[in-house]
PDB file of C-alpha atoms in Angstrom:
ATOM      1  CA  MET N 179     -59.805 -50.967 -51.551  1.00 43.00           C
ATOM      2  CA  LEU N 180     -57.867 -54.135 -50.892  1.00 43.00           C
ATOM      3  CA  LEU N 181     -58.877 -57.292 -52.699  1.00 45.00           C
ATOM      4  CA  LYS N 182     -59.783 -60.310 -50.582  1.00 49.00           C
ATOM      5  CA  GLY N 183     -56.695 -62.298 -49.703  1.00 49.00           C
ATOM      6  CA  MET N 184     -54.324 -59.445 -50.570  1.00 48.00           C
ATOM      7  CA  ARG N 185     -52.290 -58.093 -47.696  1.00 53.00           C
ATOM      8  CA  SER N 186     -51.662 -54.396 -47.181  1.00 52.00           C
ATOM      9  CA  LYS N 187     -47.919 -54.958 -47.718  1.00 53.00           C
ATOM     10  CA  ASP N 188     -48.581 -56.474 -51.169  1.00 52.00           C
ATOM     11  CA  MET N 189     -50.833 -53.560 -52.107  1.00 51.00           C
ATOM     12  CA  ARG N 190     -48.231 -51.083 -50.858  1.00 51.00           C
ATOM     13  CA  LEU N 191     -45.598 -52.632 -53.128  1.00 50.00           C
ATOM     14  CA  ASP N 192     -47.949 -52.639 -56.137  1.00 50.00           C
ATOM     15  CA  ILE N 193     -48.898 -48.996 -55.645  1.00 48.00           C
ATOM     16  CA  ALA N 194     -45.263 -48.013 -55.133  1.00 48.00           C
ATOM     17  CA  LEU N 195     -44.217 -49.683 -58.360  1.00 46.00           C
ATOM     18  CA  VAL N 196     -46.820 -47.755 -60.311  1.00 44.00           C
ATOM     19  CA  VAL N 197     -46.537 -44.301 -58.755  1.00 46.00           C
ATOM     20  CA  LYS N 198     -43.287 -44.288 -56.776  1.00 52.00           C
ATOM     21  CA  MET N 199     -44.852 -43.480 -53.414  1.00 51.00           C
ATOM     22  CA  ALA N 200     -42.131 -41.166 -52.101  1.00 51.00           C
ATOM     23  CA  ASN N 201     -42.200 -38.988 -55.216  1.00 66.00           C
ATOM     24  CA  LEU N 202     -45.972 -38.675 -54.918  1.00 69.00           C
ATOM     25  CA  HIS N 203     -45.746 -37.583 -51.265  1.00 72.00           C
ATOM     26  CA  VAL N 204     -43.134 -34.971 -52.175  1.00 77.00           C
ATOM     27  CA  ALA N 205     -45.069 -33.613 -55.144  1.00 77.00           C
ATOM     28  CA  ILE N 206     -48.365 -33.359 -53.249  1.00 81.00           C
ATOM     29  CA  THR N 207     -46.795 -31.789 -50.177  1.00 84.00           C
ATOM     30  CA  VAL N 208     -44.665 -29.267 -52.095  1.00 85.00           C
ATOM     31  CA  LEU N 209     -47.583 -28.273 -54.346  1.00 87.00           C
ATOM     32  CA  SER N 210     -49.819 -27.846 -51.302  1.00 90.00           C
ATOM     33  CA  VAL N 211     -47.258 -25.728 -49.434  1.00 91.00           C
ATOM     34  CA  TYR N 212     -46.668 -23.366 -52.351  1.00 92.00           C
ATOM     35  CA  THR N 213     -50.389 -23.049 -53.085  1.00 94.00           C
ATOM     36  CA  PHE N 214     -51.039 -22.369 -49.391  1.00 96.00           C
ATOM     37  CA  LEU N 215     -48.395 -19.617 -49.338  1.00 95.00           C
ATOM     38  CA  GLU N 216     -49.898 -18.028 -52.456  1.00 95.00           C
ATOM     39  CA  THR N 217     -53.450 -18.058 -51.069  1.00 96.00           C
ATOM     40  CA  VAL N 218     -52.264 -16.606 -47.749  1.00 96.00           C
ATOM     41  CA  LEU N 219     -50.509 -13.830 -49.686  1.00 96.00           C
ATOM     42  CA  ASP N 220     -53.706 -13.139 -51.652  1.00 94.00           C
ATOM     43  CA  THR N 221     -55.706 -13.025 -48.429  1.00 94.00           C
ATOM     44  CA  LEU N 222     -53.232 -10.610 -46.822  1.00 95.00           C
ATOM     45  CA  VAL N 223     -53.363  -8.342 -49.882  1.00 94.00           C
ATOM     46  CA  LEU N 224     -57.177  -8.275 -49.721  1.00 91.00           C
ATOM     47  CA  LEU N 225     -57.312  -7.808 -45.930  1.00 91.00           C
ATOM     48  CA  PRO N 226     -56.913  -3.983 -45.825  1.00 90.00           C
ATOM     49  CA  SER N 227     -59.752  -3.503 -48.328  1.00 85.00           C
ATOM     50  CA  PHE N 228     -61.889  -5.977 -46.407  1.00 82.00           C
ATOM     51  CA  ILE N 229     -61.275  -4.085 -43.128  1.00 86.00           C
ATOM     52  CA  ILE N 230     -62.041  -0.736 -44.777  1.00 82.00           C
ATOM     53  CA  PHE N 231     -65.284  -2.207 -46.114  1.00 77.00           C
ATOM     54  CA  PHE N 232     -66.566  -2.864 -42.584  1.00 77.00           C
ATOM     55  CA  HIS N 233     -65.106   0.155 -40.756  1.00 78.00           C
ATOM     56  CA  ASP N 234     -65.120   3.169 -43.059  1.00 68.00           C
ATOM     57  CA  GLY N 235     -68.360   3.614 -44.979  1.00 66.00           C
ATOM     58  CA  SER N 236     -67.081   6.609 -46.961  1.00 68.00           C
ATOM     59  CA  ARG N 237     -64.293   4.613 -48.641  1.00 66.00           C
ATOM     60  CA  ARG N 238     -66.405   1.630 -49.715  1.00 65.00           C
ATOM     61  CA  PRO N 239     -66.424   0.574 -53.360  1.00 63.00           C
ATOM     62  CA  SER N 240     -69.222   2.268 -55.266  1.00 70.00           C
ATOM     63  CA  SER N 241     -70.731  -0.624 -57.179  1.00 78.00           C
ATOM     64  CA  ALA N 242     -72.359  -3.750 -55.809  1.00 79.00           C
ATOM     65  CA  GLY N 243     -70.202  -5.851 -58.151  1.00 83.00           C
ATOM     66  CA  ASP N 244     -66.980  -4.512 -56.610  1.00 81.00           C
ATOM     67  CA  ILE N 245     -68.290  -5.252 -53.125  1.00 82.00           C
ATOM     68  CA  ALA N 246     -69.291  -8.786 -54.115  1.00 87.00           C
ATOM     69  CA  ILE N 247     -65.938  -9.481 -55.787  1.00 89.00           C
ATOM     70  CA  LEU N 248     -63.997  -8.175 -52.778  1.00 87.00           C
ATOM     71  CA  PHE N 249     -66.071 -10.175 -50.307  1.00 89.00           C
ATOM     72  CA  LEU N 250     -66.026 -13.403 -52.340  1.00 93.00           C
ATOM     73  CA  ALA N 251     -62.316 -13.187 -53.154  1.00 92.00           C
ATOM     74  CA  PHE N 252     -61.374 -12.645 -49.512  1.00 93.00           C
ATOM     75  CA  VAL N 253     -63.647 -15.332 -48.066  1.00 93.00           C
ATOM     76  CA  LEU N 254     -62.821 -17.934 -50.733  1.00 95.00           C
ATOM     77  CA  ASN N 255     -59.060 -17.318 -50.446  1.00 94.00           C
ATOM     78  CA  LEU N 256     -59.235 -17.598 -46.667  1.00 95.00           C
ATOM     79  CA  ALA N 257     -61.313 -20.799 -46.820  1.00 96.00           C
ATOM     80  CA  PHE N 258     -59.009 -22.336 -49.430  1.00 96.00           C
ATOM     81  CA  ALA N 259     -55.912 -21.425 -47.393  1.00 96.00           C
ATOM     82  CA  LEU N 260     -57.382 -23.047 -44.276  1.00 96.00           C
ATOM     83  CA  SER N 261     -58.352 -26.208 -46.158  1.00 96.00           C
ATOM     84  CA  LEU N 262     -54.851 -26.397 -47.675  1.00 95.00           C
ATOM     85  CA  LEU N 263     -53.346 -26.020 -44.213  1.00 95.00           C
ATOM     86  CA  CYS N 264     -55.361 -29.048 -43.062  1.00 94.00           C
ATOM     87  CA  PHE N 265     -54.261 -30.963 -46.167  1.00 92.00           C
ATOM     88  CA  ILE N 266     -50.592 -30.083 -45.521  1.00 91.00           C
ATOM     89  CA  CYS N 267     -50.891 -31.199 -41.892  1.00 92.00           C
ATOM     90  CA  MET N 268     -52.464 -34.484 -43.010  1.00 90.00           C
ATOM     91  CA  HIS N 269     -49.766 -35.227 -45.595  1.00 86.00           C
ATOM     92  CA  THR N 270     -46.974 -34.239 -43.232  1.00 87.00           C
ATOM     93  CA  SER N 271     -48.351 -36.580 -40.576  1.00 87.00           C
ATOM     94  CA  LEU N 272     -48.640 -39.363 -43.180  1.00 85.00           C
ATOM     95  CA  ALA N 273     -45.023 -38.850 -44.234  1.00 83.00           C
ATOM     96  CA  ALA N 274     -43.855 -38.632 -40.608  1.00 86.00           C
ATOM     97  CA  SER N 275     -45.549 -41.935 -39.750  1.00 84.00           C
ATOM     98  CA  ASN N 276     -44.521 -43.569 -43.060  1.00 81.00           C
ATOM     99  CA  THR N 277     -48.064 -44.485 -44.070  1.00 80.00           C
ATOM    100  CA  THR N 278     -50.487 -43.789 -46.876  1.00 77.00           C
ATOM    101  CA  SER N 279     -54.058 -42.634 -46.340  1.00 79.00           C
ATOM    102  CA  ILE N 280     -55.288 -46.125 -47.260  1.00 79.00           C
ATOM    103  CA  GLU N 281     -53.145 -47.720 -44.557  1.00 76.00           C
ATOM    104  CA  VAL N 282     -54.216 -45.217 -41.919  1.00 75.00           C
ATOM    105  CA  TYR N 283     -57.872 -46.172 -42.309  1.00 77.00           C
ATOM    106  CA  GLU N 284     -57.338 -49.926 -42.813  1.00 73.00           C
ATOM    107  CA  ARG N 285     -54.868 -51.001 -40.198  1.00 58.00           C
ATOM    108  CA  LYS N 286     -55.753 -51.745 -36.610  1.00 64.00           C
ATOM    109  CA  LYS N 287     -54.524 -49.198 -34.103  1.00 63.00           C
ATOM    110  CA  THR N 288     -53.402 -51.867 -31.617  1.00 57.00           C
ATOM    111  CA  CYS N 289     -50.537 -53.317 -33.662  1.00 63.00           C
ATOM    112  CA  SER N 290     -47.211 -51.646 -34.255  1.00 66.00           C
ATOM    113  CA  TRP N 291     -46.666 -50.322 -37.785  1.00 71.00           C
ATOM    114  CA  GLU N 292     -43.622 -52.141 -39.171  1.00 76.00           C
ATOM    115  CA  TYR N 293     -42.567 -49.395 -41.612  1.00 75.00           C
ATOM    116  CA  ASP N 294     -42.531 -46.609 -39.011  1.00 77.00           C
ATOM    117  CA  LEU N 295     -38.842 -45.912 -38.358  1.00 80.00           C
ATOM    118  CA  GLY N 296     -39.394 -42.726 -36.356  1.00 82.00           C
ATOM    119  CA  TRP N 297     -40.522 -39.374 -37.717  1.00 83.00           C
ATOM    120  CA  ARG N 298     -37.047 -38.101 -38.682  1.00 86.00           C
ATOM    121  CA  LYS N 299     -36.057 -41.240 -40.575  1.00 83.00           C
ATOM    122  CA  ASN N 300     -39.504 -41.399 -42.180  1.00 81.00           C
ATOM    123  CA  LEU N 301     -39.271 -37.809 -43.443  1.00 81.00           C
ATOM    124  CA  GLU N 302     -35.785 -38.509 -44.798  1.00 78.00           C
ATOM    125  CA  GLN N 303     -37.155 -41.517 -46.674  1.00 78.00           C
ATOM    126  CA  VAL N 304     -39.809 -39.360 -48.315  1.00 78.00           C
ATOM    127  CA  PHE N 305     -38.009 -36.036 -48.838  1.00 78.00           C
ATOM    128  CA  GLY N 306     -34.341 -37.101 -48.874  1.00 76.00           C
ATOM    129  CA  THR N 307     -31.436 -36.373 -46.556  1.00 76.00           C
ATOM    130  CA  ASN N 308     -30.606 -32.926 -47.974  1.00 75.00           C
ATOM    131  CA  LYS N 309     -33.003 -30.641 -46.090  1.00 76.00           C
ATOM    132  CA  LEU N 310     -32.325 -27.763 -48.496  1.00 74.00           C
ATOM    133  CA  LEU N 311     -34.083 -29.773 -51.220  1.00 74.00           C
ATOM    134  CA  TRP N 312     -37.156 -30.606 -49.127  1.00 75.00           C
ATOM    135  CA  PHE N 313     -39.199 -27.804 -50.704  1.00 78.00           C
ATOM    136  CA  LEU N 314     -38.240 -28.766 -54.246  1.00 74.00           C
ATOM    137  CA  PRO N 315     -39.646 -31.892 -55.910  1.00 70.00           C
ATOM    138  CA  MET N 316     -36.190 -33.383 -56.515  1.00 68.00           C
ATOM    139  CA  TYR N 317     -33.538 -35.517 -54.850  1.00 67.00           C
ATOM    140  CA  CYS N 318     -29.744 -35.342 -54.784  1.00 67.00           C
ATOM    141  CA  THR N 319     -27.905 -38.198 -56.521  1.00 69.00           C
ATOM    142  CA  GLU N 320     -26.779 -39.750 -53.224  1.00 71.00           C
ATOM    143  CA  ASP N 321     -30.394 -40.035 -52.079  1.00 67.00           C
ATOM    144  CA  LEU N 322     -31.460 -41.654 -55.343  1.00 65.00           C
ATOM    145  CA  GLN N 323     -28.815 -44.337 -54.855  1.00 67.00           C
ATOM    146  CA  ASN N 324     -28.937 -44.787 -51.070  1.00 68.00           C
ATOM    147  CA  ILE N 325     -32.613 -44.491 -50.103  1.00 69.00           C
ATOM    148  CA  PRO N 326     -34.469 -47.624 -51.214  1.00 66.00           C
ATOM    149  CA  THR N 327     -37.965 -46.163 -50.801  1.00 65.00           C
ATOM    150  CA  ILE N 328     -37.292 -43.534 -53.476  1.00 64.00           C
ATOM    151  CA  GLN N 329     -36.676 -46.337 -55.961  1.00 62.00           C
ATOM    152  CA  GLY N 330     -39.997 -47.886 -54.902  1.00 63.00           C
ATOM    153  CA  LEU N 331     -38.766 -51.482 -54.728  1.00 65.00           C
ATOM    154  CA  GLU N 332     -37.674 -51.955 -51.120  1.00 69.00           C
ATOM    155  CA  PHE N 333     -39.086 -50.618 -47.861  1.00 72.00           C
ATOM    156  CA  PRO N 334     -37.026 -50.813 -44.655  1.00 74.00           C
ATOM    157  CA  THR N 335     -38.842 -52.092 -41.578  1.00 76.00           C
ATOM    158  CA  ARG N 336     -38.279 -51.842 -37.859  1.00 73.00           C
ATOM    159  CA  SER N 337     -36.567 -54.834 -36.338  1.00 67.00           C
ATOM    160  CA  ASP N 338     -39.107 -54.997 -33.496  1.00 46.00           C
ATOM    161  CA  ALA N 339     -42.223 -54.952 -35.686  1.00 46.00           C
ATOM    162  CA  VAL N 340     -45.159 -57.033 -34.527  1.00 47.00           C
ATOM    163  CA  LEU N 341     -46.648 -58.954 -37.436  1.00 47.00           C
TER     164      LEU N 341
END
């Protein structure tokens, strides 16, 4: 929530100084991707047993507890994987548009967003220029020195931004 009289740009700078916005985007996105992959793997491992449960009555687990555990584990893993996929899509779109979730819901859709440098440049500002390190929560030394948003003190803007 923005305080009265405080502009979104001021709030963005304050938040960035406290949490280092780019590092937070990287950590959340990488954690979400790896958790999504793990839950998809769990769901795929449970899938054959789940299919057998509905198709072959002779090979069903004998106890009601085993049936309940199988059903709950499969359904909960699938639901969690789908919710993580939505979360990953949301955070990727936020990084690609160079915004935070607060800014997406506060700003007017009619004005041009001054920090949006294009999706490629925006992703490089968040994840770094070395694409091999995008799925690790770290930066190469050149990125730490050359990308001002990683330091959290300066944010490049488009030259044609409408204020």
